[in-house]
PDB file of C-alpha atoms in Angstrom:
ATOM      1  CA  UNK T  11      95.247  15.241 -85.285  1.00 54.00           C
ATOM      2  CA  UNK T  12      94.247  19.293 -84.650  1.00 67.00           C
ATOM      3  CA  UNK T  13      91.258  20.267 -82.900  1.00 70.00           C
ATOM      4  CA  UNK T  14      89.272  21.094 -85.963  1.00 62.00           C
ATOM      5  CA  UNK T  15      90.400  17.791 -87.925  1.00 66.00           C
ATOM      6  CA  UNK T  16      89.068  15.821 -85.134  1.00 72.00           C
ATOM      7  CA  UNK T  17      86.070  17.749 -84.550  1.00 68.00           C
ATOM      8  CA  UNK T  18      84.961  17.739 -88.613  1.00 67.00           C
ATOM      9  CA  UNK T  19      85.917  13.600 -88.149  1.00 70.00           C
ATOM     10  CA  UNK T  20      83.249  12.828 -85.246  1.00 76.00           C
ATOM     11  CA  UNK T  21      81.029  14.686 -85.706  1.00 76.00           C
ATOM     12  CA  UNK T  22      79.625  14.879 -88.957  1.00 78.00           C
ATOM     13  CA  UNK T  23      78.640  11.259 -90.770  1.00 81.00           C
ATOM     14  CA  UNK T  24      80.817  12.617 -93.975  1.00 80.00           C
ATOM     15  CA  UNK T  25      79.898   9.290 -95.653  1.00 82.00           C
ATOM     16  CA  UNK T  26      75.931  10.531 -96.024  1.00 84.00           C
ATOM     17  CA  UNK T  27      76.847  13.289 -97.496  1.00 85.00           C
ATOM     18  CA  UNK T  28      76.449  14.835-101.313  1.00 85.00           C
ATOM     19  CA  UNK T  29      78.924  17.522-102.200  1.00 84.00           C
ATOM     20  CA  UNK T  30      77.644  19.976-104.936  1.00 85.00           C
ATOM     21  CA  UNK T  31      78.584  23.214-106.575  1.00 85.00           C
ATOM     22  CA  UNK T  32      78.920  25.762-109.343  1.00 85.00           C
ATOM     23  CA  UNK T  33      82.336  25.711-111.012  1.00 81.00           C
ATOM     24  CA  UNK T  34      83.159  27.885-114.560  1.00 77.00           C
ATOM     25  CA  UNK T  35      85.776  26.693-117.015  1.00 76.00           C
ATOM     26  CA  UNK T  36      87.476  29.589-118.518  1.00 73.00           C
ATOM     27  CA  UNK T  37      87.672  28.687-122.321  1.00 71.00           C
ATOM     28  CA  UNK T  38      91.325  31.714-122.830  1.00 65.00           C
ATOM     29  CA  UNK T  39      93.384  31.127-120.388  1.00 62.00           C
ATOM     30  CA  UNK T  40      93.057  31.219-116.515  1.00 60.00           C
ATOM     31  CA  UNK T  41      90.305  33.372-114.508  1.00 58.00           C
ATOM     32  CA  UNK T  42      92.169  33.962-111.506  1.00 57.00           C
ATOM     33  CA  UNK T  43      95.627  35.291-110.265  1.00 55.00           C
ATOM     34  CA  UNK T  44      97.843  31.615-109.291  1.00 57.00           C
ATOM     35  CA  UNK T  45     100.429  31.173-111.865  1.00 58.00           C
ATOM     36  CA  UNK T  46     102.931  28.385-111.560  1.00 60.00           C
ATOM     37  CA  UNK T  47     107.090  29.169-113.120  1.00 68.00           C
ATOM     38  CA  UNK T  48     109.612  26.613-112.408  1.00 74.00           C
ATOM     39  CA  UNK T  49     112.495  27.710-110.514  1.00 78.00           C
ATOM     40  CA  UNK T  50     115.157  30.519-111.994  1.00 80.00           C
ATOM     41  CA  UNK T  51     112.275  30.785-115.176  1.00 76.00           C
ATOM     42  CA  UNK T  52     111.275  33.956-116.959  1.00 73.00           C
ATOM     43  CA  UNK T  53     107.780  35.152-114.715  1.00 67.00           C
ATOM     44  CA  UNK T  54     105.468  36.118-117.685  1.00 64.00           C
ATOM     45  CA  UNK T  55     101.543  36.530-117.042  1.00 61.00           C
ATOM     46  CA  UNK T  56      99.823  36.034-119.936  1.00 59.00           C
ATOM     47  CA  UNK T  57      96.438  38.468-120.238  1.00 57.00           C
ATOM     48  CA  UNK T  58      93.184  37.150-121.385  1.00 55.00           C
ATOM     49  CA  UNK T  59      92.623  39.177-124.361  1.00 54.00           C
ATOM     50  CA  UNK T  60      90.099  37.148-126.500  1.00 56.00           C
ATOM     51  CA  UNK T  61      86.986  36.702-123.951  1.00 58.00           C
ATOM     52  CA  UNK T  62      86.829  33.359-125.208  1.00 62.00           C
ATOM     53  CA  UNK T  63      83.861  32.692-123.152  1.00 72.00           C
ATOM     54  CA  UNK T  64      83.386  29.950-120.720  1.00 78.00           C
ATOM     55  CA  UNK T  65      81.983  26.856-119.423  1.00 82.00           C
ATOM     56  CA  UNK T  66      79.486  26.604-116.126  1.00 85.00           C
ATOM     57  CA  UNK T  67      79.045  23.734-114.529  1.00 86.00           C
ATOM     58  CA  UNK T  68      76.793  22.330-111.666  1.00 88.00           C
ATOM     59  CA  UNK T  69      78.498  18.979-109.798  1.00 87.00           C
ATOM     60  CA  UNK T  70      77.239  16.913-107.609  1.00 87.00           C
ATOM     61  CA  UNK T  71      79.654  13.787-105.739  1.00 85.00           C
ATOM     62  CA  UNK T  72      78.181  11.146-104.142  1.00 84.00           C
ATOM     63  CA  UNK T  73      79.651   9.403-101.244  1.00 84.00           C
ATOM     64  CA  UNK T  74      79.569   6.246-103.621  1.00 82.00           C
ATOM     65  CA  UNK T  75      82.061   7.710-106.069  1.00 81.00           C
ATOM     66  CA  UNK T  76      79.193   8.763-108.264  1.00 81.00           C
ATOM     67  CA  UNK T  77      79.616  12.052-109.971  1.00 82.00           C
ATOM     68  CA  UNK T  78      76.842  13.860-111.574  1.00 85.00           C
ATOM     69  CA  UNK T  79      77.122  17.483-113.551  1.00 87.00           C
ATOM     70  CA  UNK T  80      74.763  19.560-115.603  1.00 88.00           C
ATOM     71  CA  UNK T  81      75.813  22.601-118.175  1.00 89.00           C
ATOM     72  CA  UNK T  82      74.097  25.818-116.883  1.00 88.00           C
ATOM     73  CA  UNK T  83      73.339  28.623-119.835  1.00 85.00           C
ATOM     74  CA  UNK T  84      73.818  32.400-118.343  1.00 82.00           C
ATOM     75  CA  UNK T  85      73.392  33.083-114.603  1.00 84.00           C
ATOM     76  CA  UNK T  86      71.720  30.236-112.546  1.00 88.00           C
ATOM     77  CA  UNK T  87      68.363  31.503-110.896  1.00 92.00           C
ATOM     78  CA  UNK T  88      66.588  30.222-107.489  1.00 93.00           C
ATOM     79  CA  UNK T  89      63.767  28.913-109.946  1.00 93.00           C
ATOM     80  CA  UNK T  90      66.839  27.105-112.336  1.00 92.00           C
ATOM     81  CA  UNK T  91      68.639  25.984-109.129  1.00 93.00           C
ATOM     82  CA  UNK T  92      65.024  24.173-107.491  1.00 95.00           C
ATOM     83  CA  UNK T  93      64.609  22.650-110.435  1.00 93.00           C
ATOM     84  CA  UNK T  94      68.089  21.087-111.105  1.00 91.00           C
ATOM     85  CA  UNK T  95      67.768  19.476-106.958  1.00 91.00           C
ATOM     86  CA  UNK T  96      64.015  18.037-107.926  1.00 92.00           C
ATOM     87  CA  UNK T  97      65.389  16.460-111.713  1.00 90.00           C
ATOM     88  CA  UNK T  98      68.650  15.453-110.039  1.00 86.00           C
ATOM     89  CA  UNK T  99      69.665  15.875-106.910  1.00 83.00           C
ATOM     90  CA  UNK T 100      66.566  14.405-104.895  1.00 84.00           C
ATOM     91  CA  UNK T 101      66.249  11.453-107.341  1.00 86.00           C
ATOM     92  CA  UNK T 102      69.554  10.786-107.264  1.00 83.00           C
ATOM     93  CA  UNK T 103      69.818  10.520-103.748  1.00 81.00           C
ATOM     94  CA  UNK T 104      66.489   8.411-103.193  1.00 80.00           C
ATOM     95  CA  UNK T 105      67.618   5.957-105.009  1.00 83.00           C
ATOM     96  CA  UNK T 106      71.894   5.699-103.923  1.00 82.00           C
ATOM     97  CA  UNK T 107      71.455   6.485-100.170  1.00 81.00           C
ATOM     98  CA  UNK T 108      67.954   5.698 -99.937  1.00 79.00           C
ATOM     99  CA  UNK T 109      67.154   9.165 -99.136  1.00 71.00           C
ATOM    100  CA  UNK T 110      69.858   9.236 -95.352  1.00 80.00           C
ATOM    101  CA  UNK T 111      72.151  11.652 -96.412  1.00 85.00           C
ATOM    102  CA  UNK T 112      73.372  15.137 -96.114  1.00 87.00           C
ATOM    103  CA  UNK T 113      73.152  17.849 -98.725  1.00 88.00           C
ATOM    104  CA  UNK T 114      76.239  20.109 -98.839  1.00 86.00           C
ATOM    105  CA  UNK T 115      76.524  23.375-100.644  1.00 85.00           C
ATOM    106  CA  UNK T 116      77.752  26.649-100.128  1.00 81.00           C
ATOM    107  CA  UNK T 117      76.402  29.992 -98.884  1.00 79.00           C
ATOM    108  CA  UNK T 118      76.161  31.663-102.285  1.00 84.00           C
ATOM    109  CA  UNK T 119      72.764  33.941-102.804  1.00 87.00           C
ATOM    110  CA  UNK T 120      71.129  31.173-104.984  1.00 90.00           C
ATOM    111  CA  UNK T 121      71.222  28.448-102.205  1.00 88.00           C
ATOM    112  CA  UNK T 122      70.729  30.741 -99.585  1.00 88.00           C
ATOM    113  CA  UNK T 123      67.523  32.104-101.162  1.00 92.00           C
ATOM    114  CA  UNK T 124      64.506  31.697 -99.706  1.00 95.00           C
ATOM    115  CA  UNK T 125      62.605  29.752-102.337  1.00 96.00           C
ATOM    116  CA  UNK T 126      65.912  27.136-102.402  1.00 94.00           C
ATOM    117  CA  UNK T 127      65.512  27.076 -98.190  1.00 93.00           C
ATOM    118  CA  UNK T 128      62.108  26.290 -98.569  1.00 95.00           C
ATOM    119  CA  UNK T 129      62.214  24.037-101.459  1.00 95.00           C
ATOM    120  CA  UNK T 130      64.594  21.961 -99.576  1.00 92.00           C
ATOM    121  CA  UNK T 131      62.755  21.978 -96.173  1.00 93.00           C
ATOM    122  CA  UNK T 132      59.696  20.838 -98.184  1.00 93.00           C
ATOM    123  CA  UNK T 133      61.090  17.660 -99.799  1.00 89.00           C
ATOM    124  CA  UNK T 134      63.288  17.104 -96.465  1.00 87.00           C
ATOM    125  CA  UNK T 135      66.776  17.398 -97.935  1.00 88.00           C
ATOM    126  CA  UNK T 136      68.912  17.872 -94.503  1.00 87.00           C
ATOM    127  CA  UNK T 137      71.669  20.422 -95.425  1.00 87.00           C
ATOM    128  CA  UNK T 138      75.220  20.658 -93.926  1.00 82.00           C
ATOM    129  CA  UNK T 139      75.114  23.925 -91.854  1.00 76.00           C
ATOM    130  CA  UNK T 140      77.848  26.126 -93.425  1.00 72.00           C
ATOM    131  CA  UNK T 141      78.840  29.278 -91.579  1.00 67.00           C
ATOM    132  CA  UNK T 142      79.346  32.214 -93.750  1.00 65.00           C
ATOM    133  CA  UNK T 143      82.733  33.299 -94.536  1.00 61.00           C
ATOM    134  CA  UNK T 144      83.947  30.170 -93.659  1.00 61.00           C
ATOM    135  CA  UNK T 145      87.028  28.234 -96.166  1.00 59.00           C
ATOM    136  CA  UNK T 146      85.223  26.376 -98.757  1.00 58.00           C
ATOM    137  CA  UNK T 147      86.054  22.661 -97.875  1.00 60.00           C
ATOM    138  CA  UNK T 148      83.683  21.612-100.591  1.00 62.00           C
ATOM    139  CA  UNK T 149      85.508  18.970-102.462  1.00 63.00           C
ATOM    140  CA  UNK T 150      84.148  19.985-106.142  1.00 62.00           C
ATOM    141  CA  UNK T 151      86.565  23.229-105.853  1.00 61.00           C
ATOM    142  CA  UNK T 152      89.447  20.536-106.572  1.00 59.00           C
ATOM    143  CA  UNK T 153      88.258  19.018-109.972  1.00 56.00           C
TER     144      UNK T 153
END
C-alpha cells in the first residue's frame, strides 16, 4: 500500500461519512472530450449540434448503501443549496448515522460560500476538509 493509500485508510473514519455532489446529464451526446474506438476502428467525434439540454442532479451516498438525489432547475444558489442540506441532508443523516458522521463535498463556490459554511457550522454538520485543487475522490463522479 502507497503512502497516500495508507494515510486516506487510518486516518479518516470513511465509514461516517456522506458523499454528495452536483453531476449534469447531457441529454445530445457527451459534454466532455473522452471518446472510446475499439482497436484499428474509424476515430469519428461526433459534435453536439442540437443543445438538447440537460439533466442536473444533486446525490448524496450514504455509508449504508443509501442513495439519495434531487433534480435542480437552472444554476444552484447558496440559498437553494442550504435548503436542500436542511430538507435532506441533515434529516437524512439524523436518522441513518444518528447524526456521527462526516459531510463530504467539494470546493465549488456554492459550498464554499459563506452562508453554506455557516449554515453548516450552525446545525454542526462536520465536513471532510478538502484542499483546493486537489483530485476529486468523491465517489458520485463515478455514477
Amino acid at each position: 500500500m502507497n503512502i497516500i493509500a495508507a494515510w486516506l485508510s487510518n486516518n479518516h473514519p470513511w465509514e461516517k461519512t456522506v458523499f454528495s455532489d452536483e453531476k449534469r446529464f447531457s441529454l445530445d451526446g457527451p459534454n466532455n472530450l473522452m471518446t472510446y474506438v475499439k482497436r484499428n476502428s474509424k476515430y469519428i467525434r461526433q459534435k453536439r449540434q442540437c443543445r438538447g439540454g440537460g439533466l442536473m442532479l444533486w446525490l448524496m451516498t450514504l455509508p449504508n448503501g443509501l442513495l439519495s438525489f434531487h433534480s435542480i432547475t437552472g444554476a444552484l444558489r447558496s440559498y437553494q443549496y442550504i435548503e436542500l442540506l436542511s430538507r435532506y441532508v441533515v434529516p437524512s443523516m439524523k436518522i441513518n448515522l444518528k447524526g456521527n458522521f462526516y459531510f463530504q463535498q467539494d470546493n465549488c463556490s456554492v459550498h464554499a460560500s459563506r452562508l453554506v459554511q455557516q449554515y453548516l457550522k450552525d446545525a454542526n454538520i462536520q465536513t471532510v476538509r478538502w484542499p483546493s485543487k486537489s483530485p476529486d475522490l468523491n465517489i458520485v463522479e463515478d455514477v
